[in-house]
Amino acid sequence: QVQLVESGGGLVQPGGSLRLSCTASGIRFSMYNMGWYRQAPGKQRELVALITDKGSTNYGDSVRGRFTISRDNAKNTVILQMNNLKPEDTAVYSCSAHLLGLNAWGQGTQVTVST
């Protein structure tokens, strides 16, 4: 059974940083493309960042240059480093795993950027 568990969310002031972590189990992690998505209240879910099994990355326009996605295949973990956070980054951030037609999602972790 696939399980994705996120951690690292919380409250941070504008301009601050947070590091989200997602640990996967039940999959051959190194074969999967991994991603982070977010959903704010009243808005549709949007892509934050993706990293392929080969390590290629892709970012949403609103976070490019501020966020960095990385993976550690030895630890079955994908990391999202978020810098220069803005109030509009406030959302529930969810980890995802993708391989061919299989898509799995974590429960999500809340990130709130506020004074």
Coordinates of N, CA, C and O in Angstrom, one line a residue:
Q1 N 0.8 -1.2 0.0 CA 0.0 0.0 0.0 C 0.9 1.2 0.0 O 1.8 1.4 0.8
V2 N 0.6 2.2 -0.9 CA 1.3 3.4 -1.0 C 1.0 4.3 0.1 O -0.2 4.5 0.4
Q3 N 2.0 4.9 0.7 CA 1.8 5.9 1.8 C 2.8 7.0 1.6 O 4.0 6.8 1.5
L4 N 2.3 8.2 1.6 CA 3.1 9.4 1.6 C 2.8 10.3 2.8 O 1.7 10.6 3.0
V5 N 3.8 10.6 3.6 CA 3.7 11.3 4.8 C 4.5 12.6 4.8 O 5.7 12.6 4.7
E6 N 3.8 13.7 4.8 CA 4.4 15.0 4.8 C 4.7 15.5 6.2 O 4.0 15.2 7.1
S7 N 5.7 16.4 6.3 CA 6.0 17.1 7.5 C 6.7 18.4 7.2 O 7.2 18.6 6.1
G8 N 6.8 19.3 8.2 CA 7.5 20.5 8.1 C 6.7 21.7 7.9 O 7.3 22.8 7.8
G9 N 5.4 21.6 7.8 CA 4.6 22.8 7.7 C 4.5 23.6 9.0 O 5.0 23.2 10.0
G10 N 3.9 24.8 8.9 CA 3.7 25.6 10.1 C 3.5 27.1 9.7 O 3.1 27.4 8.6
L11 N 3.7 27.9 10.7 CA 3.5 29.3 10.6 C 4.8 30.0 10.4 O 5.7 29.8 11.2
V12 N 4.9 30.9 9.4 CA 6.2 31.6 9.2 C 5.8 33.0 8.8 O 4.8 33.3 8.1
Q13 N 6.7 34.0 9.1 CA 6.5 35.4 8.7 C 6.9 35.6 7.2 O 7.7 34.8 6.7
P14 N 6.3 36.6 6.5 CA 6.7 36.9 5.2 C 8.2 37.1 5.1 O 8.8 37.7 5.9
G15 N 8.8 36.5 4.0 CA 10.3 36.6 3.9 C 11.0 35.4 4.5 O 12.2 35.2 4.3
G16 N 10.3 34.6 5.3 CA 10.9 33.5 6.0 C 11.0 32.2 5.1 O 10.7 32.3 3.9
S17 N 11.5 31.2 5.7 CA 11.7 29.9 5.0 C 11.1 28.7 5.7 O 11.0 28.8 7.0
L18 N 10.7 27.7 5.0 CA 10.3 26.5 5.5 C 10.8 25.4 4.7 O 11.0 25.5 3.5
R19 N 11.0 24.2 5.3 CA 11.4 23.0 4.5 C 10.4 21.9 4.8 O 10.2 21.4 5.9
L20 N 9.7 21.5 3.7 CA 8.8 20.4 3.7 C 9.5 19.1 3.3 O 10.3 19.1 2.4
S21 N 9.1 18.0 4.0 CA 9.6 16.7 3.7 C 8.5 15.7 3.5 O 7.4 15.9 4.1
C22 N 8.7 14.8 2.6 CA 7.7 13.8 2.3 C 8.4 12.4 2.2 O 9.3 12.3 1.4
T23 N 8.0 11.5 3.0 CA 8.6 10.2 3.0 C 7.6 9.2 2.5 O 6.4 9.1 2.9
A24 N 8.0 8.4 1.5 CA 7.2 7.4 0.8 C 7.5 6.0 1.3 O 8.6 5.7 1.6
S25 N 6.4 5.2 1.3 CA 6.6 3.8 1.6 C 5.6 3.0 0.7 O 4.6 3.6 0.2
G26 N 5.9 1.7 0.4 CA 5.0 0.9 -0.4 C 5.2 1.1 -1.9 O 4.4 0.5 -2.7
I27 N 6.2 1.8 -2.3 CA 6.6 2.0 -3.7 C 8.1 1.9 -3.9 O 8.8 2.0 -3.0
R28 N 8.4 1.6 -5.1 CA 9.8 1.6 -5.5 C 10.2 3.1 -5.8 O 10.1 3.5 -7.0
F29 N 10.5 3.8 -4.8 CA 10.6 5.3 -4.8 C 11.4 5.8 -6.0 O 11.0 6.8 -6.7
S30 N 12.5 5.2 -6.3 CA 13.4 5.7 -7.3 C 12.8 5.7 -8.7 O 13.3 6.4 -9.6
M31 N 11.8 5.0 -8.9 CA 11.2 4.9 -10.2 C 10.1 5.9 -10.4 O 9.7 6.2 -11.6
Y32 N 9.7 6.6 -9.4 CA 8.5 7.5 -9.4 C 8.9 9.0 -9.7 O 10.0 9.4 -9.1
N33 N 8.1 9.7 -10.4 CA 8.2 11.1 -10.5 C 7.5 11.6 -9.2 O 6.4 11.1 -8.9
M34 N 8.1 12.6 -8.5 CA 7.5 13.1 -7.3 C 7.2 14.6 -7.4 O 7.8 15.3 -8.1
G35 N 6.1 14.9 -6.7 CA 5.7 16.3 -6.8 C 5.2 16.9 -5.5 O 4.9 16.2 -4.6
W36 N 5.1 18.2 -5.5 CA 4.4 19.0 -4.5 C 3.3 19.8 -5.2 O 3.6 20.5 -6.2
Y37 N 2.1 19.8 -4.6 CA 1.0 20.6 -5.1 C 0.5 21.3 -3.8 O 0.7 21.0 -2.7
R38 N -0.3 22.4 -4.1 CA -0.9 23.1 -3.0 C -2.3 23.6 -3.3 O -2.6 23.7 -4.5
Q39 N -3.1 23.7 -2.3 CA -4.4 24.2 -2.5 C -4.8 25.2 -1.4 O -4.7 24.8 -0.2
A40 N -5.1 26.4 -1.8 CA -5.6 27.4 -0.8 C -7.1 27.4 -0.8 O -7.7 27.0 -1.7
P41 N -7.6 27.9 0.3 CA -9.1 27.9 0.5 C -9.8 28.7 -0.7 O -9.4 29.8 -1.1
G42 N -10.8 28.0 -1.3 CA -11.5 28.6 -2.4 C -10.8 28.6 -3.7 O -11.3 29.2 -4.7
K43 N -9.6 28.0 -3.8 CA -8.9 28.0 -5.0 C -8.6 26.5 -5.5 O -8.7 25.6 -4.7
Q44 N -8.3 26.4 -6.8 CA -8.0 25.0 -7.3 C -6.6 24.6 -6.9 O -5.7 25.4 -6.6
R45 N -6.4 23.3 -6.8 CA -5.1 22.8 -6.6 C -4.1 23.2 -7.7 O -4.5 23.1 -8.9
E46 N -2.9 23.6 -7.3 CA -1.9 24.0 -8.3 C -0.6 23.3 -8.1 O -0.2 23.0 -7.0
L47 N 0.1 23.1 -9.2 CA 1.4 22.5 -9.2 C 2.4 23.5 -8.5 O 2.4 24.7 -8.8
V48 N 3.2 23.0 -7.6 CA 4.3 23.8 -7.0 C 5.6 23.4 -7.6 O 6.3 24.2 -8.1
A49 N 5.9 22.1 -7.6 CA 7.1 21.6 -8.2 C 7.1 20.1 -8.4 O 6.4 19.4 -7.8
L50 N 7.8 19.7 -9.5 CA 7.9 18.3 -9.8 C 9.4 17.9 -10.0 O 10.2 18.7 -10.4
I51 N 9.7 16.6 -9.6 CA 11.1 16.1 -9.9 C 10.9 14.7 -10.5 O 10.2 13.9 -9.9
T52 N 11.5 14.5 -11.6 CA 11.4 13.2 -12.3 C 12.3 12.1 -11.6 O 13.1 12.5 -10.7
D53 N 12.1 10.9 -12.0 CA 13.0 9.8 -11.5 C 14.4 10.1 -11.9 O 15.3 9.6 -11.2
K54 N 14.6 10.8 -13.0 CA 16.0 11.2 -13.4 C 16.6 12.4 -12.7 O 17.7 12.7 -12.9
G55 N 15.7 13.1 -12.0 CA 16.2 14.3 -11.3 C 15.9 15.6 -12.0 O 16.3 16.7 -11.5
S56 N 15.2 15.6 -13.1 CA 14.8 16.8 -13.8 C 13.7 17.5 -13.0 O 12.9 16.8 -12.4
T57 N 13.7 18.8 -12.9 CA 12.7 19.6 -12.1 C 11.9 20.5 -13.0 O 12.3 21.0 -14.0
N58 N 10.7 20.8 -12.4 CA 9.8 21.8 -13.0 C 9.1 22.5 -11.9 O 8.7 21.9 -10.9
Y59 N 8.8 23.8 -12.1 CA 8.2 24.6 -11.0 C 7.0 25.4 -11.6 O 7.0 25.8 -12.7
G60 N 6.1 25.6 -10.7 CA 5.0 26.6 -11.0 C 5.6 28.0 -11.1 O 6.6 28.3 -10.5
D61 N 4.9 28.8 -12.0 CA 5.5 30.1 -12.2 C 5.6 31.0 -11.0 O 6.5 31.8 -10.8
S62 N 4.6 30.8 -10.1 CA 4.6 31.7 -8.9 C 5.7 31.4 -7.8 O 5.9 32.2 -6.9
V63 N 6.3 30.2 -8.0 CA 7.3 29.8 -7.0 C 8.7 29.7 -7.6 O 9.7 29.6 -6.8
R64 N 8.8 29.8 -8.9 CA 10.1 29.6 -9.5 C 11.1 30.6 -9.0 O 10.8 31.8 -9.0
G65 N 12.3 30.2 -8.7 CA 13.3 31.0 -8.1 C 13.3 31.2 -6.6 O 14.3 31.7 -6.0
R66 N 12.2 30.7 -6.0 CA 12.1 30.8 -4.5 C 12.1 29.4 -3.9 O 12.6 29.3 -2.8
F67 N 11.5 28.5 -4.6 CA 11.4 27.1 -4.0 C 12.3 26.2 -4.8 O 12.6 26.4 -6.0
T68 N 12.8 25.1 -4.1 CA 13.6 24.1 -4.7 C 13.2 22.7 -4.2 O 13.0 22.5 -3.0
I69 N 13.0 21.9 -5.2 CA 12.6 20.5 -4.9 C 13.8 19.6 -5.1 O 14.6 19.8 -6.0
S70 N 13.9 18.6 -4.2 CA 15.0 17.7 -4.3 C 14.6 16.3 -3.8 O 13.5 16.2 -3.2
R71 N 15.3 15.3 -4.1 CA 14.9 13.9 -3.6 C 16.2 13.2 -3.1 O 17.3 13.4 -3.6
D72 N 15.9 12.3 -2.2 CA 16.9 11.4 -1.7 C 16.4 10.0 -1.8 O 15.6 9.5 -1.0
N73 N 16.8 9.3 -2.8 CA 16.3 8.0 -3.1 C 16.7 7.0 -2.0 O 15.9 6.0 -1.8
A74 N 17.8 7.2 -1.4 CA 18.2 6.3 -0.3 C 17.3 6.3 0.9 O 17.1 5.4 1.6
K75 N 16.6 7.5 1.1 CA 15.7 7.7 2.2 C 14.3 7.7 1.8 O 13.4 8.0 2.6
N76 N 14.0 7.5 0.5 CA 12.6 7.5 0.0 C 11.9 8.9 0.3 O 10.7 8.9 0.7
T77 N 12.7 9.9 0.2 CA 12.2 11.2 0.6 C 12.3 12.3 -0.5 O 13.3 12.3 -1.2
V78 N 11.3 13.2 -0.5 CA 11.4 14.3 -1.4 C 11.2 15.6 -0.5 O 10.4 15.6 0.4
I79 N 12.0 16.6 -0.8 CA 12.1 17.8 0.0 C 11.7 19.0 -0.9 O 12.0 19.1 -2.0
L80 N 11.0 19.9 -0.2 CA 10.6 21.2 -0.8 C 11.2 22.3 0.1 O 10.7 22.5 1.2
Q81 N 12.2 22.9 -0.4 CA 12.8 24.1 0.3 C 12.1 25.3 -0.2 O 12.2 25.6 -1.4
M82 N 11.5 26.1 0.8 CA 10.7 27.3 0.4 C 11.4 28.5 1.0 O 11.5 28.5 2.3
N83 N 11.8 29.4 0.2 CA 12.5 30.6 0.7 C 11.7 31.8 0.3 O 10.9 31.8 -0.7
N84 N 11.9 32.9 1.0 CA 11.2 34.2 0.6 C 9.7 34.0 0.5 O 9.1 34.4 -0.5
L85 N 9.1 33.4 1.5 CA 7.7 33.1 1.5 C 6.9 34.3 1.5 O 7.2 35.3 2.2
K86 N 5.7 34.2 0.9 CA 4.8 35.3 0.8 C 3.5 34.9 1.3 O 3.1 33.7 1.3
P87 N 2.6 35.9 1.7 CA 1.3 35.5 2.2 C 0.5 34.6 1.2 O -0.3 33.8 1.6
E88 N 0.7 34.9 -0.1 CA 0.0 34.1 -1.1 C 0.4 32.7 -1.2 O -0.2 31.9 -2.0
D89 N 1.5 32.3 -0.5 CA 1.9 30.9 -0.5 C 1.2 30.1 0.6 O 1.3 28.9 0.6
T90 N 0.3 30.8 1.3 CA -0.5 30.1 2.3 C -1.4 29.1 1.7 O -2.2 29.4 0.8
A91 N -1.3 27.8 2.1 CA -2.1 26.7 1.5 C -1.8 25.4 2.2 O -0.9 25.4 3.0
V92 N -2.5 24.4 1.8 CA -2.2 23.0 2.2 C -1.3 22.4 1.1 O -1.7 22.4 0.0
Y93 N -0.1 22.0 1.5 CA 0.8 21.4 0.6 C 0.8 19.9 0.7 O 0.9 19.3 1.7
S94 N 0.6 19.3 -0.5 CA 0.5 17.8 -0.6 C 1.6 17.3 -1.5 O 1.9 17.8 -2.5
C95 N 2.1 16.2 -1.0 CA 3.1 15.4 -1.8 C 2.4 14.4 -2.7 O 1.3 13.9 -2.4
S96 N 3.0 14.2 -3.9 CA 2.4 13.2 -4.8 C 3.5 12.3 -5.4 O 4.6 12.7 -5.6
A97 N 3.0 11.2 -5.9 CA 3.9 10.2 -6.5 C 3.2 9.8 -7.8 O 2.0 9.5 -7.8
H98 N 4.0 9.7 -8.9 CA 3.4 9.4 -10.2 C 4.2 8.4 -11.0 O 5.5 8.6 -11.1
L99 N 3.6 7.4 -11.5 CA 4.3 6.4 -12.4 C 3.3 5.9 -13.3 O 2.3 5.2 -12.9
L100 N 3.4 6.2 -14.6 CA 2.5 5.7 -15.6 C 1.1 6.2 -15.2 O 0.8 7.3 -15.0
G101 N 0.1 5.2 -15.0 CA -1.2 5.6 -14.6 C -1.5 5.6 -13.2 O -2.6 5.9 -12.7
L102 N -0.5 5.5 -12.3 CA -0.7 5.4 -10.9 C -0.3 6.8 -10.3 O 0.8 7.3 -10.5
N103 N -1.2 7.3 -9.5 CA -1.0 8.6 -8.8 C -1.4 8.4 -7.4 O -2.5 7.9 -7.1
A104 N -0.5 8.8 -6.5 CA -0.8 8.7 -5.1 C -0.6 10.1 -4.4 O 0.3 10.9 -4.9
W105 N -1.3 10.4 -3.3 CA -1.2 11.7 -2.7 C -1.1 11.5 -1.2 O -1.7 10.6 -0.6
G106 N -0.4 12.4 -0.6 CA -0.4 12.5 0.9 C -1.5 13.3 1.4 O -2.3 13.8 0.7
Q107 N -1.6 13.3 2.8 CA -2.7 14.0 3.4 C -2.6 15.5 3.4 O -3.5 16.2 3.5
G108 N -1.3 16.0 3.3 CA -1.1 17.4 3.2 C -0.6 18.0 4.5 O -0.9 17.4 5.6
T109 N 0.1 19.1 4.4 CA 0.6 19.8 5.6 C 0.3 21.3 5.4 O 0.5 21.8 4.3
Q110 N -0.2 22.0 6.4 CA -0.6 23.4 6.3 C 0.6 24.3 6.4 O 1.5 24.1 7.3
V111 N 0.7 25.2 5.5 CA 1.7 26.3 5.5 C 1.0 27.6 5.5 O 0.1 27.9 4.7
T112 N 1.3 28.4 6.6 CA 0.7 29.7 6.7 C 1.8 30.8 6.8 O 2.7 30.7 7.6
V113 N 1.6 31.8 5.9 CA 2.6 32.8 5.9 C 1.9 34.1 6.3 O 1.0 34.6 5.6
S114 N 2.2 34.6 7.5 CA 1.5 35.7 8.1 C 2.3 36.4 9.1 O 3.2 35.8 9.8
T115 N 2.0 37.7 9.3 CA 2.7 38.4 10.5 C 1.9 38.2 11.7 O 2.2 38.6 12.8

